[in-house]
């Protein structure tokens, strides 16, 4: 039991460290974009990707992310999905002090409580038997419909994000990234089954593998933009919620999973939702998150970066909304 638990926590720490390093690199590269071309682009990270590939900090972030995947794979080898996946949600708790380091301010108690609430909500959702529909086999027709719906949703979120304030912009982009990661997980499962049962040649002639590559690439790009245009901890919180939630609906729609309607799972779902709402509300109104978002809007890849005139919010302005400019 100790081995998968240790490896799961190690993976969560490595994923958080990777996100922090990548965010630092994105902001550094954005600062060097004196013409502001990245900020005017629909997906600003596309303008920065060439320079990011030359940044040692960014490459170190990807190396750290790769170590996180290895740790996660090892944890899943020694332990069950029900044990390991909830542990990975603690990435948010590791990200809080890393994000605060950027503004040289230790996370206040309210941030820790909000992070614990979000972590607890996702853990309850994943860990309570019957809450998340884990069974079922994929239906190719329904799966394709789900992919098209997800693609349309991602495009819509990216478009809507362009007209929002920096924190809401980052949250919407992180939501789109979370949907991409959920699709990637589903495609990974389908592609793995095809490889094992049908072989490489048959898998190469089917569409799931290509959707896997596209959704993974899109999720990575959107994740970079979310890290570099708002708050790191808020972006990770949103992705931690959206990924399992999107996977939940994907399982019901495309994998013929059975929805449990007994009192226990329903109560757990309601409790998880309440914790998530409280946690998101707490982070959205956190002065440290607002300060980190302001810094990103002034120096990162938020559309219109350099024109943002906001100031670092004080504790007296902690009631600012998620969509505040």
Short mmCIF file of C-alpha atoms in Angstrom, two decimals:
data_model
loop_
_atom_site.label_atom_id
_atom_site.label_comp_id
_atom_site.label_asym_id
_atom_site.label_seq_id
_atom_site.Cartn_x
_atom_site.Cartn_y
_atom_site.Cartn_z
CA UNK A 1 0.00 0.00 0.00
CA UNK A 2 2.81 2.45 0.84
CA UNK A 3 4.53 2.10 -2.54
CA UNK A 4 1.62 3.25 -4.76
CA UNK A 5 0.71 5.97 -2.23
CA UNK A 6 4.26 7.35 -2.25
CA UNK A 7 4.46 7.16 -6.05
CA UNK A 8 1.04 8.82 -6.40
CA UNK A 9 2.05 11.75 -4.19
CA UNK A 10 5.37 11.97 -6.07
CA UNK A 11 3.50 12.17 -9.39
CA UNK A 12 1.23 14.92 -8.04
CA UNK A 13 4.25 16.92 -6.86
CA UNK A 14 6.04 16.48 -10.20
CA UNK A 15 2.97 17.56 -12.18
CA UNK A 16 2.65 20.68 -10.02
CA UNK A 17 6.36 21.48 -10.37
CA UNK A 18 6.12 20.96 -14.14
CA UNK A 19 3.21 23.40 -14.38
CA UNK A 20 5.07 25.99 -12.31
CA UNK A 21 8.19 25.73 -14.48
CA UNK A 22 6.20 25.92 -17.71
CA UNK A 23 4.27 28.94 -16.47
CA UNK A 24 7.52 30.71 -15.58
CA UNK A 25 8.90 30.02 -19.06
CA UNK A 26 5.72 31.20 -20.79
CA UNK A 27 5.75 34.51 -18.90
CA UNK A 28 9.48 35.03 -19.57
CA UNK A 29 9.00 34.45 -23.30
CA UNK A 30 5.89 36.65 -23.35
CA UNK A 31 7.92 39.46 -21.77
CA UNK A 32 10.37 39.25 -24.66
CA UNK A 33 7.55 39.59 -27.20
CA UNK A 34 7.93 43.37 -27.50
CA UNK A 35 5.66 43.59 -30.57
CA UNK A 36 2.79 41.95 -28.69
CA UNK A 37 2.06 39.47 -31.47
CA UNK A 38 1.31 36.65 -29.03
CA UNK A 39 -1.27 38.67 -27.12
CA UNK A 40 -3.16 39.51 -30.33
CA UNK A 41 -3.39 35.89 -31.49
CA UNK A 42 -6.43 33.69 -30.85
CA UNK A 43 -4.23 31.07 -29.19
CA UNK A 44 -1.25 33.13 -27.99
CA UNK A 45 0.94 30.13 -27.12
CA UNK A 46 1.09 29.22 -30.82
CA UNK A 47 3.18 32.37 -31.33
CA UNK A 48 5.47 31.45 -28.47
CA UNK A 49 5.99 27.74 -29.00
CA UNK A 50 9.17 28.12 -31.06
CA UNK A 51 10.84 30.22 -28.38
CA UNK A 52 9.54 27.97 -25.63
CA UNK A 53 11.28 25.02 -27.26
CA UNK A 54 14.57 26.90 -26.78
CA UNK A 55 13.94 27.71 -23.10
CA UNK A 56 15.73 25.46 -20.65
CA UNK A 57 13.14 26.19 -17.97
CA UNK A 58 10.33 25.06 -20.27
CA UNK A 59 12.23 21.93 -21.31
CA UNK A 60 12.92 21.21 -17.64
CA UNK A 61 9.18 21.50 -17.08
CA UNK A 62 8.49 18.91 -19.75
CA UNK A 63 11.16 16.60 -18.32
CA UNK A 64 9.54 16.97 -14.90
CA UNK A 65 6.14 16.25 -16.45
CA UNK A 66 7.56 13.10 -18.04
CA UNK A 67 8.87 11.95 -14.67
CA UNK A 68 5.39 12.56 -13.30
CA UNK A 69 3.87 10.29 -15.94
CA UNK A 70 6.40 7.57 -15.11
CA UNK A 71 5.57 7.91 -11.42
CA UNK A 72 1.86 7.73 -12.18
CA UNK A 73 2.34 4.64 -14.37
CA UNK A 74 4.40 2.95 -11.65
CA UNK A 75 1.78 3.84 -9.03
CA UNK A 76 -0.96 2.34 -11.21
CA UNK A 77 1.17 -0.79 -11.67
CA UNK A 78 1.45 -1.35 -7.92
CA UNK A 79 -1.99 -0.01 -6.94
CA UNK A 80 -5.51 0.36 -8.25
CA UNK A 81 -6.99 3.28 -10.18
CA UNK A 82 -9.36 3.92 -7.27
CA UNK A 83 -6.33 4.41 -5.00
CA UNK A 84 -3.98 6.30 -7.29
CA UNK A 85 -6.21 8.75 -9.18
CA UNK A 86 -7.55 10.56 -6.07
CA UNK A 87 -3.95 11.04 -4.88
CA UNK A 88 -3.11 12.94 -8.06
CA UNK A 89 -5.66 15.61 -7.17
CA UNK A 90 -3.26 16.77 -4.43
CA UNK A 91 -1.36 18.45 -7.28
CA UNK A 92 -3.42 21.52 -6.40
CA UNK A 93 -2.08 21.56 -2.83
CA UNK A 94 1.50 21.38 -4.13
CA UNK A 95 0.74 24.10 -6.68
CA UNK A 96 -0.48 26.61 -4.09
CA UNK A 97 2.95 27.42 -2.56
CA UNK A 98 4.61 27.23 -5.99
CA UNK A 99 2.14 29.75 -7.39
CA UNK A 100 2.56 32.01 -4.37
CA UNK A 101 6.33 31.99 -4.85
CA UNK A 102 5.79 33.98 -8.06
CA UNK A 103 4.32 36.87 -6.08
CA UNK A 104 6.48 36.24 -2.99
CA UNK A 105 3.49 35.72 -0.73
CA UNK A 106 2.78 32.58 1.31
CA UNK A 107 -0.75 31.24 0.65
CA UNK A 108 -3.17 32.44 3.34
CA UNK A 109 -5.29 30.01 5.33
CA UNK A 110 -8.33 30.60 3.12
CA UNK A 111 -6.38 29.40 0.06
CA UNK A 112 -5.36 26.20 1.83
CA UNK A 113 -8.96 25.61 2.93
CA UNK A 114 -10.22 26.24 -0.60
CA UNK A 115 -7.59 23.88 -2.01
CA UNK A 116 -8.51 21.21 0.53
CA UNK A 117 -12.21 21.60 -0.33
CA UNK A 118 -11.55 21.14 -4.06
CA UNK A 119 -9.22 18.22 -3.41
CA UNK A 120 -11.73 16.62 -1.06
CA UNK A 121 -14.56 17.06 -3.56
CA UNK A 122 -12.67 15.34 -6.38
CA UNK A 123 -11.42 12.60 -4.05
CA UNK A 124 -14.98 11.85 -2.90
CA UNK A 125 -16.15 11.78 -6.50
CA UNK A 126 -13.43 9.35 -7.56
CA UNK A 127 -13.11 7.23 -4.42
CA UNK A 128 -16.69 6.49 -3.33
CA UNK A 129 -17.82 3.30 -5.02
CA UNK A 130 -20.60 3.88 -7.51
CA UNK A 131 -20.18 7.65 -7.74
CA UNK A 132 -18.08 7.62 -10.90
CA UNK A 133 -19.23 5.16 -13.59
CA UNK A 134 -16.09 3.15 -14.24
CA UNK A 135 -17.52 0.25 -16.22
CA UNK A 136 -18.82 -0.05 -19.76
CA UNK A 137 -17.44 -0.61 -23.23
CA UNK A 138 -17.05 2.06 -25.92
CA UNK A 139 -19.66 2.60 -28.61
CA UNK A 140 -17.78 3.91 -31.67
CA UNK A 141 -20.73 5.89 -32.99
CA UNK A 142 -21.53 7.56 -29.69
CA UNK A 143 -17.83 8.12 -29.03
CA UNK A 144 -17.48 10.03 -32.30
CA UNK A 145 -20.51 12.18 -31.38
CA UNK A 146 -18.96 12.87 -27.97
CA UNK A 147 -15.69 13.92 -29.62
CA UNK A 148 -17.51 16.31 -31.96
CA UNK A 149 -19.47 17.81 -29.05
CA UNK A 150 -16.25 18.20 -27.06
CA UNK A 151 -14.49 19.86 -30.02
CA UNK A 152 -17.34 22.33 -30.49
CA UNK A 153 -17.33 23.08 -26.77
CA UNK A 154 -13.58 23.70 -26.71
CA UNK A 155 -13.75 26.05 -29.70
CA UNK A 156 -16.64 27.95 -28.10
CA UNK A 157 -14.82 28.27 -24.77
CA UNK A 158 -11.69 29.62 -26.47
CA UNK A 159 -13.75 32.18 -28.39
CA UNK A 160 -15.73 33.30 -25.33
CA UNK A 161 -12.51 33.55 -23.28
CA UNK A 162 -11.15 36.29 -25.53
CA UNK A 163 -13.75 38.76 -24.27
CA UNK A 164 -13.32 38.05 -20.55
CA UNK A 165 -11.12 39.36 -17.78
CA UNK A 166 -7.79 37.62 -17.09
CA UNK A 167 -8.99 35.28 -14.31
CA UNK A 168 -12.11 34.22 -16.20
CA UNK A 169 -10.05 33.97 -19.40
CA UNK A 170 -7.63 31.59 -17.71
CA UNK A 171 -10.49 29.58 -16.16
CA UNK A 172 -12.27 29.15 -19.51
CA UNK A 173 -9.05 28.13 -21.26
CA UNK A 174 -8.30 25.70 -18.41
CA UNK A 175 -11.81 24.28 -18.83
CA UNK A 176 -11.12 23.69 -22.51
CA UNK A 177 -7.81 22.02 -21.60
CA UNK A 178 -9.57 19.79 -19.06
CA UNK A 179 -12.04 18.65 -21.72
CA UNK A 180 -9.14 17.86 -24.07
CA UNK A 181 -7.45 15.79 -21.35
CA UNK A 182 -10.69 13.86 -20.73
CA UNK A 183 -10.97 13.07 -24.45
CA UNK A 184 -7.29 12.05 -24.47
CA UNK A 185 -7.90 9.61 -21.60
CA UNK A 186 -10.84 8.04 -23.45
CA UNK A 187 -8.89 7.80 -26.70
CA UNK A 188 -5.92 6.33 -24.85
CA UNK A 189 -8.13 3.56 -23.48
CA UNK A 190 -9.66 2.82 -26.90
CA UNK A 191 -6.32 2.98 -28.72
CA UNK A 192 -4.63 0.72 -26.17
CA UNK A 193 -7.39 -1.86 -26.54
CA UNK A 194 -7.10 -1.71 -30.33
CA UNK A 195 -3.32 -2.16 -30.21
CA UNK A 196 -3.55 -5.16 -27.91
CA UNK A 197 -6.47 -6.84 -29.68
CA UNK A 198 -6.13 -5.83 -33.35
CA UNK A 199 -2.48 -4.90 -33.83
CA UNK A 200 -0.64 -1.84 -35.09
CA UNK A 201 -1.80 -2.01 -38.73
CA UNK A 202 -5.51 -2.02 -37.83
CA UNK A 203 -5.06 0.71 -35.23
CA UNK A 204 -3.31 2.95 -37.78
CA UNK A 205 -6.38 2.75 -40.02
CA UNK A 206 -8.84 3.86 -37.33
CA UNK A 207 -9.57 7.38 -36.08
CA UNK A 208 -9.16 7.14 -32.25
CA UNK A 209 -5.35 7.24 -32.40
CA UNK A 210 -5.36 10.44 -34.43
CA UNK A 211 -7.93 12.04 -32.13
CA UNK A 212 -5.67 11.04 -29.23
CA UNK A 213 -2.73 12.90 -30.78
CA UNK A 214 -4.83 15.98 -31.61
CA UNK A 215 -6.57 16.19 -28.23
CA UNK A 216 -3.32 15.71 -26.33
CA UNK A 217 -1.57 18.42 -28.34
CA UNK A 218 -4.53 20.78 -27.98
CA UNK A 219 -4.72 20.16 -24.25
CA UNK A 220 -1.02 20.87 -23.83
CA UNK A 221 -1.23 24.14 -25.76
CA UNK A 222 -4.34 25.31 -23.94
CA UNK A 223 -2.79 24.33 -20.62
CA UNK A 224 0.23 26.50 -21.38
CA UNK A 225 -2.03 29.45 -22.17
CA UNK A 226 -4.06 28.93 -18.99
CA UNK A 227 -0.86 28.86 -16.89
CA UNK A 228 0.49 31.99 -18.54
CA UNK A 229 -2.64 34.15 -18.61
CA UNK A 230 -4.00 33.78 -15.09
CA UNK A 231 -3.40 32.05 -11.79
CA UNK A 232 -1.51 28.75 -11.74
CA UNK A 233 -3.43 27.39 -8.76
CA UNK A 234 -6.79 28.46 -10.21
CA UNK A 235 -5.97 26.88 -13.59
CA UNK A 236 -4.94 23.59 -11.98
CA UNK A 237 -8.06 23.66 -9.81
CA UNK A 238 -10.31 24.08 -12.85
CA UNK A 239 -8.56 21.31 -14.79
CA UNK A 240 -8.71 19.01 -11.74
CA UNK A 241 -12.49 19.46 -11.68
CA UNK A 242 -13.29 19.50 -15.40
CA UNK A 243 -11.20 16.45 -16.33
CA UNK A 244 -13.06 13.91 -14.11
CA UNK A 245 -16.41 15.68 -14.68
CA UNK A 246 -16.03 15.49 -18.47
CA UNK A 247 -14.86 11.89 -18.15
CA UNK A 248 -17.98 11.18 -16.09
CA UNK A 249 -20.34 12.39 -18.82
CA UNK A 250 -18.19 10.78 -21.50
CA UNK A 251 -18.50 7.44 -19.71
CA UNK A 252 -22.29 7.78 -19.60
CA UNK A 253 -22.61 8.92 -23.22
CA UNK A 254 -20.05 6.85 -25.09
CA UNK A 255 -18.98 3.94 -22.87
CA UNK A 256 -22.41 2.63 -21.87
CA UNK A 257 -21.53 3.06 -18.22
CA UNK A 258 -24.30 2.59 -15.68
CA UNK A 259 -25.32 5.55 -13.55
CA UNK A 260 -25.82 4.56 -9.91
CA UNK A 261 -29.00 5.98 -8.38
CA UNK A 262 -28.76 4.47 -4.91
CA UNK A 263 -28.70 6.87 -1.93
CA UNK A 264 -24.98 6.40 -1.15
CA UNK A 265 -23.53 7.46 -4.53
CA UNK A 266 -26.07 10.27 -4.89
CA UNK A 267 -25.18 11.63 -1.45
CA UNK A 268 -21.47 11.39 -2.29
CA UNK A 269 -22.04 13.24 -5.57
CA UNK A 270 -23.95 16.01 -3.79
CA UNK A 271 -21.25 16.29 -1.12
CA UNK A 272 -18.50 16.41 -3.73
CA UNK A 273 -20.35 19.13 -5.65
CA UNK A 274 -20.76 21.22 -2.48
CA UNK A 275 -17.06 20.95 -1.65
CA UNK A 276 -16.11 21.91 -5.20
CA UNK A 277 -18.40 24.95 -5.18
CA UNK A 278 -17.00 26.14 -1.85
CA UNK A 279 -13.42 25.58 -2.99
CA UNK A 280 -13.85 27.36 -6.32
CA UNK A 281 -15.61 30.29 -4.63
CA UNK A 282 -12.77 30.54 -2.11
CA UNK A 283 -10.04 30.56 -4.76
CA UNK A 284 -11.95 32.96 -7.01
CA UNK A 285 -12.10 35.52 -4.20
CA UNK A 286 -8.57 34.93 -2.91
CA UNK A 287 -6.33 38.05 -2.81
CA UNK A 288 -3.25 35.97 -3.68
CA UNK A 289 -4.97 34.45 -6.72
CA UNK A 290 -6.10 37.91 -7.82
CA UNK A 291 -2.55 39.23 -7.39
CA UNK A 292 -1.06 36.35 -9.36
CA UNK A 293 -3.65 36.85 -12.10
CA UNK A 294 -2.88 40.56 -12.34
CA UNK A 295 0.83 39.79 -12.73
CA UNK A 296 0.08 37.28 -15.50
CA UNK A 297 -2.24 39.72 -17.29
CA UNK A 298 0.50 42.35 -17.30
CA UNK A 299 3.39 40.06 -18.26
CA UNK A 300 1.92 36.83 -19.65
CA UNK A 301 -0.07 35.73 -22.69
CA UNK A 302 -3.44 37.18 -21.74
CA UNK A 303 -4.96 38.78 -24.89
CA UNK A 304 -4.21 42.47 -24.68
CA UNK A 305 -1.24 41.87 -22.39
CA UNK A 306 0.57 45.11 -21.76
CA UNK A 307 -2.69 47.08 -21.99
CA UNK A 308 -4.06 45.66 -18.76
CA UNK A 309 -4.13 48.47 -16.24
CA UNK A 310 -5.24 46.56 -13.18
CA UNK A 311 -3.31 46.73 -9.94
CA UNK A 312 -2.49 43.99 -7.50
CA UNK A 313 -5.61 43.63 -5.41
CA UNK A 314 -5.40 44.12 -1.70
CA UNK A 315 -7.22 42.18 0.98
CA UNK A 316 -9.92 44.83 0.97
CA UNK A 317 -10.73 43.87 -2.60
CA UNK A 318 -10.91 40.13 -1.98
CA UNK A 319 -14.56 40.08 -2.96
CA UNK A 320 -13.75 40.69 -6.64
CA UNK A 321 -15.52 38.27 -8.93
CA UNK A 322 -14.10 35.58 -11.16
CA UNK A 323 -14.66 37.73 -14.23
CA UNK A 324 -13.06 40.90 -12.85
CA UNK A 325 -10.60 42.73 -15.11
#
